Amino acid sequence: MSKYPILAFLCLFACILFASTWTPMIVIPEAESAKTAAYFGELAVVDGSAKADVVTRGWLWTQGDKLHLRVEADEPLMSEIPKAVTKRDGSVWEDDTIDFFIRTTEGKVFHYIFNAIGTQYDELDGDKFWNGTWTVSVERQLYAWNSEVVIDLKDLGGKPAEGTEWEFQFGRTRTSRKVARNFCWCPTGTRLFKEGFGVIRFGNANHPVALVPNTENGSQPQYVWSGEGAPECKKVETIDKGGEYKIHHFDFVDKEGTVLYRANWIKRASRVPAILKECVAALENSADTIDKALVADARALMGVNCDATPELCALLEEEATVLRHRMEYRLYSQEMARLGKPAEGIVYGIQNSLVRMRPVDNFTGVIGGDIQWDAARNEMEAAQVTIFAGKGQLHQVEARVTKPLTNADGVEIPAGNFRVRRLGYVQTCVPTYQVDYVGLYPDPLMPATAFDVAPYGNETLWIDVVVAPDTAPGVYQGTLALQARNADLTEIPVTLRVRNFNIPQKTSIVSAFGAWFWPEERPFVEDEWAVYQDMLEHRVTPYSVARLPKMTQKPYLPIGETDTLVARFTSTGAGTLKVTMVPAEGEEVTVTRPVVVGENVIAIENARQLLKGSGLYEIELQLDKIAGGELSLALLRPDGTTLELLPPSFHSVFINSDGECAWWPTWEYVAQGEGTVPAVVDWSEFDADVERGFALGITAHRADFSHPIGLWAKLYRDHLSEKGWLKYFYSYLSDEPRPEDYPWINERLMPVKQEAGTDLMNMMTARSFPPELCFVDTWCPEIYSFNPETAAAEQAKNRNVWWYVAFGARHPYANVWIDSPITETRIWLWQTWKHNLDGILYWSVNWWLWADPWRTGETFKISNGDGNFLYPDASGKPLSSIRWEVLRDGFEDYELFCILEAAKDEIGDKNPQLTQRIDTLLSVNPEVCVSWEEYSYDAAKILAERIKLMDCVDDAVAFLGHQPEITKRPVRRPGLSQQEIDDNIQLFRTREDARQRKLAEEVQKTLD
């Protein structure tokens, strides 16, 4: 049993119901080896949405009183498989592992895990101290590791009788490249394969022993069966996973109709017809011999059975894409000729910035079209230009402005305001969320030096313009030229409409985005301020732009020759009190004192001598092997006066979520407050960085507290108050806390409120606004846990409410992944306005620690682009992405709402018709955005609604005769009042004291 009974209860295995009523099943025979054992089939992604990215197979059989499991795990990256855990019942799950559960008829749950070197871990009903009788042998090969497990059935209650059914789950966690991917036999609908079970039936009925490629019938699995004649196959249901995969459920029954075997069969659907369909339809009736031949080739390819290996499917789709490009070039060159473009010129198409053009997608832009921009002053607008090559390669293609954009008065947009970049592509992984395509996605934006376009290939340019704040309103026209060494000059007309208002330099919504720098841990050179400046140019505020303030002199408590430190301690057990004294200068000193059960008075009379004459900066008192107790600390002066350092408080042992002791009771005093010589802090570098950030438009700043939090909260409060910066600063002391962490989180947040009061905000990325967290001024839930009613209720209490997207945000919630619709990135800011949120947060823009973002989209676990908007350049400066540019567009859209809100306030009842029009726009068109769960993916609708917003701002500015000033935003609510802080401190202390006493009592019983 667990060393700590109260925690063993918390760690019990949760028996969770099946994800659906249909579950897979196999018959377990008596066999001599895996050759005649029952075959599971290949494991699938744990939520059942796709095939696994590597193959894992399993066989199960009994032999006498032993249960055997054979696993063959393919692994192309054997050199990267972690195999660090060597101790039985260690943290094996941190390695590449096989994981299986058995639930017997008695309801007991046996859990077994082993890694690629055979290290074992096991549990019985959640008790990790149980050790079963089983062995593991592992054979490591060049591109696989194969294993065989033998379990003594006596552990499981003896060998089951024929016909007995147990529940079973079998899975694999693959952790190469520091990323965990889960595959399993019985898909669960969640990310955890332990949340669902299949069935194993003991007996010697006909059962599958292997799987062979199916060349005749692609609609059902093709198994090798142990007996003569395969059982009858009956399809139970088919689940379509967005057209990319189909999951078929099959029952195999004998002549009596008894189900012998149930299989999940995940088939990759063919994308070839979708790739070729539109081009075939367009050329179907052409009389041209070339067109007829292309259509014939396409129809032949569309007829190929694509339910094959992922590798073969990829080859077929690649072939289809090449054929589509040939057909498209025929169509596009004909359209260019119709438009009167040069016969030997470059074939091109224009697309807006909200369409992500993947290699497998049909081009949906305008062939031979114009670039048409509509922008406010101090705004950036972009368009995409795709260049198509024919039979021959285009050499050294360049794009440049040949006729500057000029208005009717001859005013010119400077050439330096234009930028041409080229789209790069990133290979995505199979993620845990549903996508319709895995492969190359356009994302990075690279410098557009002269480039080639391969035969029947294409390359896309991202063209943007910056409209300066002082640009005269009106229509500007010019020309962008495309030139290749082996093609005639092709000119693209460009029109820019400049509106009669400015997008403010400083964003009107608070933002907080992470940026991370570990130069010693990754090969990329990074210019930290270049990253910050790029973020601020995209209207995004980094968590912090400042170097940490430097404490040049610690605060210290003067101690005289005859002063005495006295600890009064009521202990729940006998043991030792360890006292560690840290001087303002010099080395710390530790002394120990014995402790008895009950009352103890411990005096340290020679503290100054122990500290070698230096003042006392910090003192830590820690129990050893005692569950808890109540302690106070005071300094006794020779004149009989007492300086209370620590008021009486009860502390207990801290237990982590695994039921283990994380640390023993600890009290801490830091020299701050009465009788203390104050700290001296050098804020010069910090101030210079913050001022530089303000000049670039920061909206918020995270206060990076060093230890101890309370001291630094006070130092920040005093300094920021003097500078007038307090409203910008917030603490971010923990991330996504679990309910069991709430007491510990409160202990971290409380010192900020004690020392900085109402002035310095505590921000918490906690889901669902948990009332147990009683020192939070700014809530920041993840978008999927957002609730508009509870958010509004918190705002009514003067709490700020931000929100964020991250790994947990799945459809229907917006995200900013490489493979999520690009419109989601922009609509996130529309949703922020719609729900009147006070800020947005994102955890990282440059997470390059785990993987090279140029080589894979999987920079964070089993997702694409999570935590990464930017790409490293050799110069150290960041390169942008499509998503990064579109996010800026979303921030600029948000400003339109803010300007209209300000205009409405100023117009009032002077123009009811215009006020009503503004009201309608501020409520957000439901065809574009209904809520945080329902919104449009239609780029045309979003862009059309933006034009309506700009038209209305133009009309409001014309009516007022000036641009209205935004005064209501960013919203900064005051947070907790001083009375709430005082009440919450008292309430938390009372509750925490009771909780710790109860926990200490339980643990002390175990220790005794």
GROMACS .gro file of C-alpha atoms in nm, residues 464-861:
model
  398
  464ASP     CA    1   0.274   4.411  -4.878
  465VAL     CA    2   0.271   4.787  -4.841
  466VAL     CA    3   0.306   5.008  -4.534
  467VAL     CA    4   0.092   5.318  -4.543
  468ALA     CA    5   0.268   5.594  -4.352
  469PRO     CA    6   0.071   5.788  -4.086
  470ASP     CA    7   0.094   6.113  -4.286
  471THR     CA    8  -0.008   5.970  -4.626
  472ALA     CA    9  -0.267   6.178  -4.808
  473PRO     CA   10  -0.601   5.991  -4.845
  474GLY     CA   11  -0.711   5.892  -5.193
  475VAL     CA   12  -0.650   5.633  -5.465
  476TYR     CA   13  -0.294   5.547  -5.570
  477GLN     CA   14  -0.205   5.347  -5.878
  478GLY     CA   15   0.114   5.186  -5.997
  479THR     CA   16   0.267   4.871  -6.143
  480LEU     CA   17   0.443   4.565  -6.009
  481ALA     CA   18   0.658   4.390  -6.269
  482LEU     CA   19   0.745   4.019  -6.288
  483GLN     CA   20   1.065   3.947  -6.478
  484ALA     CA   21   1.245   3.621  -6.562
  485ARG     CA   22   1.550   3.568  -6.776
  486ASN     CA   23   1.357   3.347  -7.016
  487ALA     CA   24   1.019   3.529  -7.021
  488ASP     CA   25   0.891   3.867  -7.132
  489LEU     CA   26   0.823   4.136  -6.876
  490THR     CA   27   0.476   4.095  -6.721
  491GLU     CA   28   0.316   4.388  -6.541
  492ILE     CA   29   0.054   4.370  -6.267
  493PRO     CA   30  -0.163   4.678  -6.208
  494VAL     CA   31  -0.167   4.783  -5.841
  495THR     CA   32  -0.433   5.003  -5.680
  496LEU     CA   33  -0.418   5.128  -5.322
  497ARG     CA   34  -0.702   5.318  -5.158
  498VAL     CA   35  -0.584   5.513  -4.853
  499ARG     CA   36  -0.854   5.600  -4.599
  500ASN     CA   37  -0.891   5.928  -4.416
  501PHE     CA   38  -0.802   5.796  -4.069
  502ASN     CA   39  -0.511   5.633  -3.887
  503ILE     CA   40  -0.477   5.303  -3.709
  504PRO     CA   41  -0.334   5.409  -3.369
  505GLN     CA   42   0.030   5.327  -3.307
  506LYS     CA   43  -0.047   5.178  -2.967
  507THR     CA   44  -0.284   4.882  -2.970
  508SER     CA   45  -0.612   4.923  -2.784
  509ILE     CA   46  -0.620   4.568  -2.647
  510VAL     CA   47  -0.377   4.443  -2.384
  511SER     CA   48  -0.162   4.157  -2.514
  512ALA     CA   49   0.100   3.934  -2.357
  513PHE     CA   50   0.297   3.694  -2.579
  514GLY     CA   51   0.594   3.484  -2.472
  515ALA     CA   52   0.938   3.500  -2.632
  516TRP     CA   53   1.213   3.265  -2.518
  517PHE     CA   54   1.591   3.276  -2.546
  518TRP     CA   55   1.825   2.983  -2.468
  519PRO     CA   56   2.129   3.048  -2.688
  520GLU     CA   57   2.331   2.771  -2.526
  521GLU     CA   58   2.063   2.509  -2.598
  522ARG     CA   59   1.992   2.564  -2.967
  523PRO     CA   60   2.195   2.645  -3.276
  524PHE     CA   61   2.008   2.960  -3.378
  525VAL     CA   62   2.160   3.302  -3.330
  526GLU     CA   63   1.900   3.535  -3.182
  527ASP     CA   64   1.893   3.911  -3.150
  528GLU     CA   65   1.661   3.946  -2.850
  529TRP     CA   66   1.559   4.305  -2.917
  530ALA     CA   67   1.505   4.229  -3.285
  531VAL     CA   68   1.243   3.975  -3.175
  532TYR     CA   69   1.081   4.227  -2.938
  533GLN     CA   70   1.078   4.497  -3.202
  534ASP     CA   71   0.925   4.261  -3.458
  535MET     CA   72   0.656   4.164  -3.206
  536LEU     CA   73   0.570   4.525  -3.132
  537GLU     CA   74   0.565   4.611  -3.503
  538HIS     CA   75   0.302   4.338  -3.532
  539ARG     CA   76   0.110   4.504  -3.247
  540VAL     CA   77   0.194   4.223  -3.004
  541THR     CA   78   0.342   4.294  -2.660
  542PRO     CA   79   0.606   4.050  -2.527
  543TYR     CA   80   0.572   3.926  -2.172
  544SER     CA   81   0.870   4.144  -2.088
  545VAL     CA   82   1.115   4.359  -2.280
  546ALA     CA   83   1.332   4.441  -1.980
  547ARG     CA   84   1.644   4.303  -1.820
  548LEU     CA   85   1.593   4.214  -1.455
  549PRO     CA   86   1.662   4.484  -1.197
  550LYS     CA   87   1.979   4.422  -1.001
  551MET     CA   88   1.982   4.413  -0.622
  552THR     CA   89   2.317   4.567  -0.535
  553GLN     CA   90   2.258   4.538  -0.159
  554LYS     CA   91   2.024   4.293   0.009
  555PRO     CA   92   1.803   4.418   0.291
  556TYR     CA   93   1.922   4.297   0.630
  557LEU     CA   94   1.816   4.288   0.990
  558PRO     CA   95   2.089   4.422   1.225
  559ILE     CA   96   2.160   4.177   1.507
  560GLY     CA   97   2.348   4.286   1.818
  561GLU     CA   98   2.583   4.084   2.036
  562THR     CA   99   2.313   3.997   2.288
  563ASP     CA  100   2.010   3.973   2.060
  564THR     CA  101   1.843   3.632   2.061
  565LEU     CA  102   1.637   3.456   1.795
  566VAL     CA  103   1.355   3.259   1.957
  567ALA     CA  104   1.140   3.002   1.777
  568ARG     CA  105   0.830   2.883   1.964
  569PHE     CA  106   0.716   2.557   1.815
  570THR     CA  107   0.427   2.317   1.883
  571SER     CA  108   0.517   1.993   1.705
  572THR     CA  109   0.301   1.698   1.595
  573GLY     CA  110   0.601   1.466   1.621
  574ALA     CA  111   0.954   1.428   1.749
  575GLY     CA  112   1.252   1.499   1.528
  576THR     CA  113   1.474   1.786   1.423
  577LEU     CA  114   1.432   2.155   1.342
  578LYS     CA  115   1.688   2.275   1.090
  579VAL     CA  116   1.763   2.650   1.105
  580THR     CA  117   1.941   2.807   0.809
  581MET     CA  118   2.055   3.168   0.840
  582VAL     CA  119   2.159   3.362   0.530
  583PRO     CA  120   2.360   3.682   0.584
  584ALA     CA  121   2.343   3.984   0.358
  585GLU     CA  122   2.701   3.901   0.262
  586GLY     CA  123   2.892   3.578   0.306
  587GLU     CA  124   2.797   3.213   0.339
  588GLU     CA  125   2.482   3.074   0.496
  589VAL     CA  126   2.496   2.890   0.827
  590THR     CA  127   2.282   2.592   0.931
  591VAL     CA  128   2.223   2.465   1.284
  592THR     CA  129   1.992   2.188   1.403
  593ARG     CA  130   1.791   2.159   1.721
  594PRO     CA  131   1.603   1.860   1.862
  595VAL     CA  132   1.224   1.880   1.874
  596VAL     CA  133   0.984   1.690   2.101
  597VAL     CA  134   0.612   1.634   2.062
  598GLY     CA  135   0.424   1.935   2.195
  599GLU     CA  136   0.571   2.267   2.310
  600ASN     CA  137   0.928   2.366   2.220
  601VAL     CA  138   1.115   2.692   2.279
  602ILE     CA  139   1.434   2.711   2.075
  603ALA     CA  140   1.669   3.001   2.133
  604ILE     CA  141   1.969   3.093   1.916
  605GLU     CA  142   2.171   3.332   2.131
  606ASN     CA  143   2.490   3.352   1.927
  607ALA     CA  144   2.332   3.438   1.589
  608ARG     CA  145   2.568   3.728   1.519
  609GLN     CA  146   2.874   3.514   1.586
  610LEU     CA  147   2.736   3.241   1.360
  611LEU     CA  148   2.676   3.499   1.087
  612LYS     CA  149   3.026   3.636   1.134
  613GLY     CA  150   2.898   3.984   1.215
  614SER     CA  151   2.690   4.040   0.899
  615GLY     CA  152   2.324   4.138   0.915
  616LEU     CA  153   2.055   3.872   0.876
  617TYR     CA  154   1.900   3.866   0.527
  618GLU     CA  155   1.697   3.547   0.543
  619ILE     CA  156   1.620   3.267   0.783
  620GLU     CA  157   1.461   2.934   0.692
  621LEU     CA  158   1.328   2.688   0.946
  622GLN     CA  159   1.254   2.337   0.825
  623LEU     CA  160   1.135   2.022   0.999
  624ASP     CA  161   1.291   1.688   0.929
  625LYS     CA  162   1.057   1.385   0.918
  626ILE     CA  163   0.787   1.560   1.120
  627ALA     CA  164   0.450   1.598   0.953
  628GLY     CA  165   0.377   1.948   1.079
  629GLY     CA  166   0.344   2.199   1.356
  630GLU     CA  167   0.282   2.560   1.458
  631LEU     CA  168   0.578   2.796   1.480
  632SER     CA  169   0.651   3.161   1.548
  633LEU     CA  170   0.983   3.348   1.533
  634ALA     CA  171   1.090   3.663   1.717
  635LEU     CA  172   1.403   3.866   1.788
  636LEU     CA  173   1.454   3.949   2.158
  637ARG     CA  174   1.644   4.272   2.229
  638PRO     CA  175   1.854   4.334   2.541
  639ASP     CA  176   1.614   4.610   2.644
  640GLY     CA  177   1.332   4.359   2.674
  641THR     CA  178   1.156   4.455   2.352
  642THR     CA  179   1.048   4.190   2.102
  643LEU     CA  180   1.048   4.217   1.724
  644GLU     CA  181   0.806   3.963   1.578
  645LEU     CA  182   0.953   3.817   1.260
  646LEU     CA  183   0.709   3.533   1.187
  647PRO     CA  184   0.359   3.528   1.340
  648PRO     CA  185   0.229   3.191   1.463
  649SER     CA  186   0.137   2.973   1.167
  650PHE     CA  187   0.086   2.602   1.106
  651HIS     CA  188   0.272   2.427   0.824
  652SER     CA  189   0.250   2.065   0.714
  653VAL     CA  190   0.427   1.829   0.480
  654PHE     CA  191   0.357   1.898   0.110
  655ILE     CA  192   0.238   1.599  -0.091
  656ASN     CA  193   0.260   1.598  -0.470
  657SER     CA  194   0.005   1.452  -0.713
  658ASP     CA  195   0.187   1.117  -0.713
  659GLY     CA  196   0.121   1.080  -0.340
  660GLU     CA  197   0.483   1.139  -0.244
  661CYS     CA  198   0.632   1.387   0.000
  662ALA     CA  199   0.762   1.680  -0.201
  663TRP     CA  200   0.902   1.878   0.090
  664TRP     CA  201   0.878   1.894   0.469
  665PRO     CA  202   0.725   2.186   0.662
  666THR     CA  203   0.915   2.509   0.604
  667TRP     CA  204   0.891   2.862   0.744
  668GLU     CA  205   1.078   3.152   0.594
  669TYR     CA  206   1.161   3.505   0.709
  670VAL     CA  207   1.322   3.764   0.482
  671ALA     CA  208   1.457   4.094   0.612
  672GLN     CA  209   1.191   4.337   0.497
  673GLY     CA  210   0.986   4.569   0.711
  674GLU     CA  211   1.033   4.704   1.064
  675GLY     CA  212   1.391   4.736   1.180
  676THR     CA  213   1.536   4.636   0.844
  677VAL     CA  214   1.805   4.817   0.649
  678PRO     CA  215   1.635   4.843   0.306
  679ALA     CA  216   1.760   4.687  -0.016
  680VAL     CA  217   1.941   4.889  -0.280
  681VAL     CA  218   1.835   4.811  -0.637
  682ASP     CA  219   1.981   4.930  -0.966
  683TRP     CA  220   1.683   4.990  -1.196
  684SER     CA  221   1.875   5.170  -1.472
  685GLU     CA  222   1.885   4.896  -1.734
  686PHE     CA  223   1.532   4.788  -1.649
  687ASP     CA  224   1.400   5.144  -1.688
  688ALA     CA  225   1.581   5.196  -2.019
  689ASP     CA  226   1.432   4.877  -2.164
  690VAL     CA  227   1.079   4.955  -2.045
  691GLU     CA  228   1.095   5.309  -2.184
  692ARG     CA  229   1.218   5.171  -2.514
  693GLY     CA  230   0.924   4.932  -2.513
  694PHE     CA  231   0.676   5.209  -2.439
  695ALA     CA  232   0.807   5.404  -2.735
  696LEU     CA  233   0.729   5.101  -2.953
  697GLY     CA  234   0.380   5.050  -2.807
  698ILE     CA  235   0.385   4.793  -2.524
  699THR     CA  236   0.048   4.748  -2.354
  700ALA     CA  237   0.149   4.533  -2.055
  701HIS     CA  238   0.458   4.408  -1.877
  702ARG     CA  239   0.513   4.100  -1.666
  703ALA     CA  240   0.689   4.167  -1.335
  704ASP     CA  241   0.959   3.899  -1.312
  705PHE     CA  242   0.992   3.848  -0.938
  706SER     CA  243   1.306   3.691  -0.801
  707HIS     CA  244   1.305   3.513  -0.467
  708PRO     CA  245   1.149   3.612  -0.233
  709ILE     CA  246   0.824   3.715  -0.401
  710GLY     CA  247   0.699   3.940  -0.122
  711LEU     CA  248   1.016   4.147  -0.111
  712TRP     CA  249   1.026   4.194  -0.486
  713ALA     CA  250   0.654   4.276  -0.502
  714LYS     CA  251   0.717   4.563  -0.260
  715LEU     CA  252   1.027   4.681  -0.449
  716TYR     CA  253   0.838   4.674  -0.780
  717ARG     CA  254   0.538   4.850  -0.628
  718ASP     CA  255   0.748   5.133  -0.489
  719HIS     CA  256   0.956   5.182  -0.803
  720LEU     CA  257   0.673   5.153  -1.053
  721SER     CA  258   0.457   5.388  -0.848
  722GLU     CA  259   0.735   5.646  -0.865
  723LYS     CA  260   0.761   5.601  -1.244
  724GLY     CA  261   0.383   5.605  -1.300
  725TRP     CA  262   0.393   5.260  -1.463
  726LEU     CA  263   0.196   5.048  -1.216
  727LYS     CA  264  -0.112   5.004  -1.437
  728TYR     CA  265   0.096   4.824  -1.700
  729PHE     CA  266   0.248   4.559  -1.474
  730TYR     CA  267   0.117   4.219  -1.365
  731SER     CA  268   0.251   3.902  -1.208
  732TYR     CA  269   0.237   3.564  -1.386
  733LEU     CA  270   0.347   3.327  -1.111
  734SER     CA  271   0.199   2.997  -1.228
  735ASP     CA  272   0.049   2.846  -1.540
  736GLU     CA  273  -0.268   2.639  -1.581
  737PRO     CA  274  -0.287   2.522  -1.218
  738ARG     CA  275  -0.466   2.201  -1.125
  739PRO     CA  276  -0.717   2.201  -0.835
  740GLU     CA  277  -0.470   2.017  -0.611
  741ASP     CA  278  -0.224   2.303  -0.670
  742TYR     CA  279  -0.459   2.583  -0.559
  743PRO     CA  280  -0.331   2.609  -0.199
  744TRP     CA  281   0.029   2.628  -0.321
  745ILE     CA  282  -0.068   2.886  -0.587
  746ASN     CA  283  -0.242   3.098  -0.325
  747GLU     CA  284   0.076   3.087  -0.116
  748ARG     CA  285   0.264   3.232  -0.414
  749LEU     CA  286   0.006   3.496  -0.504
  750MET     CA  287  -0.067   3.617  -0.150
  751PRO     CA  288   0.268   3.794  -0.090
  752VAL     CA  289   0.204   4.015  -0.394
  753LYS     CA  290  -0.123   4.129  -0.241
  754GLN     CA  291   0.028   4.162   0.108
  755GLU     CA  292   0.319   4.378  -0.006
  756ALA     CA  293   0.185   4.554  -0.317
  757GLY     CA  294  -0.185   4.565  -0.225
  758THR     CA  295  -0.422   4.676  -0.499
  759ASP     CA  296  -0.148   4.832  -0.707
  760LEU     CA  297   0.015   4.527  -0.869
  761MET     CA  298  -0.206   4.278  -1.053
  762ASN     CA  299  -0.190   3.898  -1.024
  763MET     CA  300  -0.272   3.730  -1.358
  764MET     CA  301  -0.356   3.360  -1.371
  765THR     CA  302  -0.409   3.130  -1.670
  766ALA     CA  303  -0.667   2.929  -1.479
  767ARG     CA  304  -0.959   2.767  -1.654
  768SER     CA  305  -1.319   2.839  -1.554
  769PHE     CA  306  -1.250   3.115  -1.296
  770PRO     CA  307  -1.205   2.886  -0.991
  771PRO     CA  308  -1.317   3.073  -0.676
  772GLU     CA  309  -1.060   2.879  -0.470
  773LEU     CA  310  -0.793   3.105  -0.621
  774CYS     CA  311  -0.857   3.408  -0.405
  775PHE     CA  312  -0.577   3.649  -0.502
  776VAL     CA  313  -0.638   3.682  -0.878
  777ASP     CA  314  -0.701   4.024  -1.034
  778THR     CA  315  -0.678   3.912  -1.398
  779TRP     CA  316  -0.824   3.585  -1.518
  780CYS     CA  317  -0.696   3.429  -1.838
  781PRO     CA  318  -0.887   3.111  -1.932
  782GLU     CA  319  -0.807   2.903  -2.239
  783ILE     CA  320  -1.065   2.968  -2.509
  784TYR     CA  321  -1.233   2.628  -2.482
  785SER     CA  322  -1.304   2.685  -2.110
  786PHE     CA  323  -1.436   3.036  -2.165
  787ASN     CA  324  -1.789   3.118  -2.053
  788PRO     CA  325  -1.928   3.462  -2.142
  789GLU     CA  326  -2.168   3.481  -1.847
  790THR     CA  327  -1.909   3.398  -1.581
  791ALA     CA  328  -1.654   3.622  -1.755
  792ALA     CA  329  -1.896   3.914  -1.743
  793ALA     CA  330  -1.965   3.840  -1.375
  794GLU     CA  331  -1.593   3.857  -1.296
  795GLN     CA  332  -1.561   4.184  -1.488
  796ALA     CA  333  -1.853   4.318  -1.284
  797LYS     CA  334  -1.639   4.249  -0.974
  798ASN     CA  335  -1.364   4.464  -1.130
  799ARG     CA  336  -1.156   4.164  -1.236
  800ASN     CA  337  -0.986   4.174  -1.575
  801VAL     CA  338  -1.059   3.885  -1.810
  802TRP     CA  339  -0.809   3.792  -2.079
  803TRP     CA  340  -0.804   3.468  -2.273
  804TYR     CA  341  -0.565   3.256  -2.474
  805VAL     CA  342  -0.544   2.977  -2.730
  806ALA     CA  343  -0.306   2.686  -2.686
  807PHE     CA  344  -0.263   2.313  -2.734
  808GLY     CA  345  -0.599   2.233  -2.573
  809ALA     CA  346  -0.806   2.452  -2.809
  810ARG     CA  347  -0.964   2.224  -3.071
  811HIS     CA  348  -1.249   2.271  -3.315
  812PRO     CA  349  -1.484   2.453  -3.286
  813TYR     CA  350  -1.247   2.686  -3.102
  814ALA     CA  351  -1.004   2.905  -3.293
  815ASN     CA  352  -0.632   2.837  -3.291
  816VAL     CA  353  -0.320   2.965  -3.463
  817TRP     CA  354  -0.167   2.638  -3.584
  818ILE     CA  355  -0.001   2.607  -3.923
  819ASP     CA  356  -0.267   2.356  -4.029
  820SER     CA  357  -0.574   2.530  -3.885
  821PRO     CA  358  -0.770   2.759  -4.119
  822ILE     CA  359  -0.580   3.086  -4.143
  823THR     CA  360  -0.906   3.277  -4.091
  824GLU     CA  361  -0.909   3.152  -3.728
  825THR     CA  362  -0.595   3.353  -3.656
  826ARG     CA  363  -0.766   3.673  -3.767
  827ILE     CA  364  -1.111   3.603  -3.625
  828TRP     CA  365  -0.962   3.553  -3.277
  829LEU     CA  366  -0.944   3.934  -3.239
  830TRP     CA  367  -1.303   3.975  -3.366
  831GLN     CA  368  -1.412   3.728  -3.099
  832THR     CA  369  -1.213   3.924  -2.841
  833TRP     CA  370  -1.412   4.235  -2.930
  834LYS     CA  371  -1.742   4.045  -2.948
  835HIS     CA  372  -1.704   3.915  -2.592
  836ASN     CA  373  -1.555   4.237  -2.453
  837LEU     CA  374  -1.237   4.070  -2.328
  838ASP     CA  375  -0.971   4.287  -2.168
  839GLY     CA  376  -0.662   4.116  -2.311
  840ILE     CA  377  -0.518   3.822  -2.502
  841LEU     CA  378  -0.223   3.599  -2.424
  842TYR     CA  379  -0.018   3.344  -2.615
  843TRP     CA  380   0.254   3.135  -2.461
  844SER     CA  381   0.529   3.164  -2.722
  845VAL     CA  382   0.618   3.311  -3.060
  846ASN     CA  383   0.959   3.143  -3.105
  847TRP     CA  384   0.955   2.796  -2.948
  848TRP     CA  385   1.260   2.658  -3.130
  849LEU     CA  386   1.394   2.456  -2.838
  850TRP     CA  387   1.268   2.111  -2.940
  851ALA     CA  388   1.296   2.110  -3.317
  852ASP     CA  389   1.419   2.310  -3.615
  853PRO     CA  390   1.107   2.498  -3.738
  854TRP     CA  391   1.240   2.495  -4.094
  855ARG     CA  392   1.237   2.114  -4.098
  856THR     CA  393   0.911   2.038  -3.920
  857GLY     CA  394   0.595   2.210  -3.806
  858GLU     CA  395   0.606   1.999  -3.490
  859THR     CA  396   0.792   2.245  -3.272
  860PHE     CA  397   0.559   2.151  -2.986
  861LYS     CA  398   0.414   1.809  -2.908
   0.00000   0.00000   0.00000
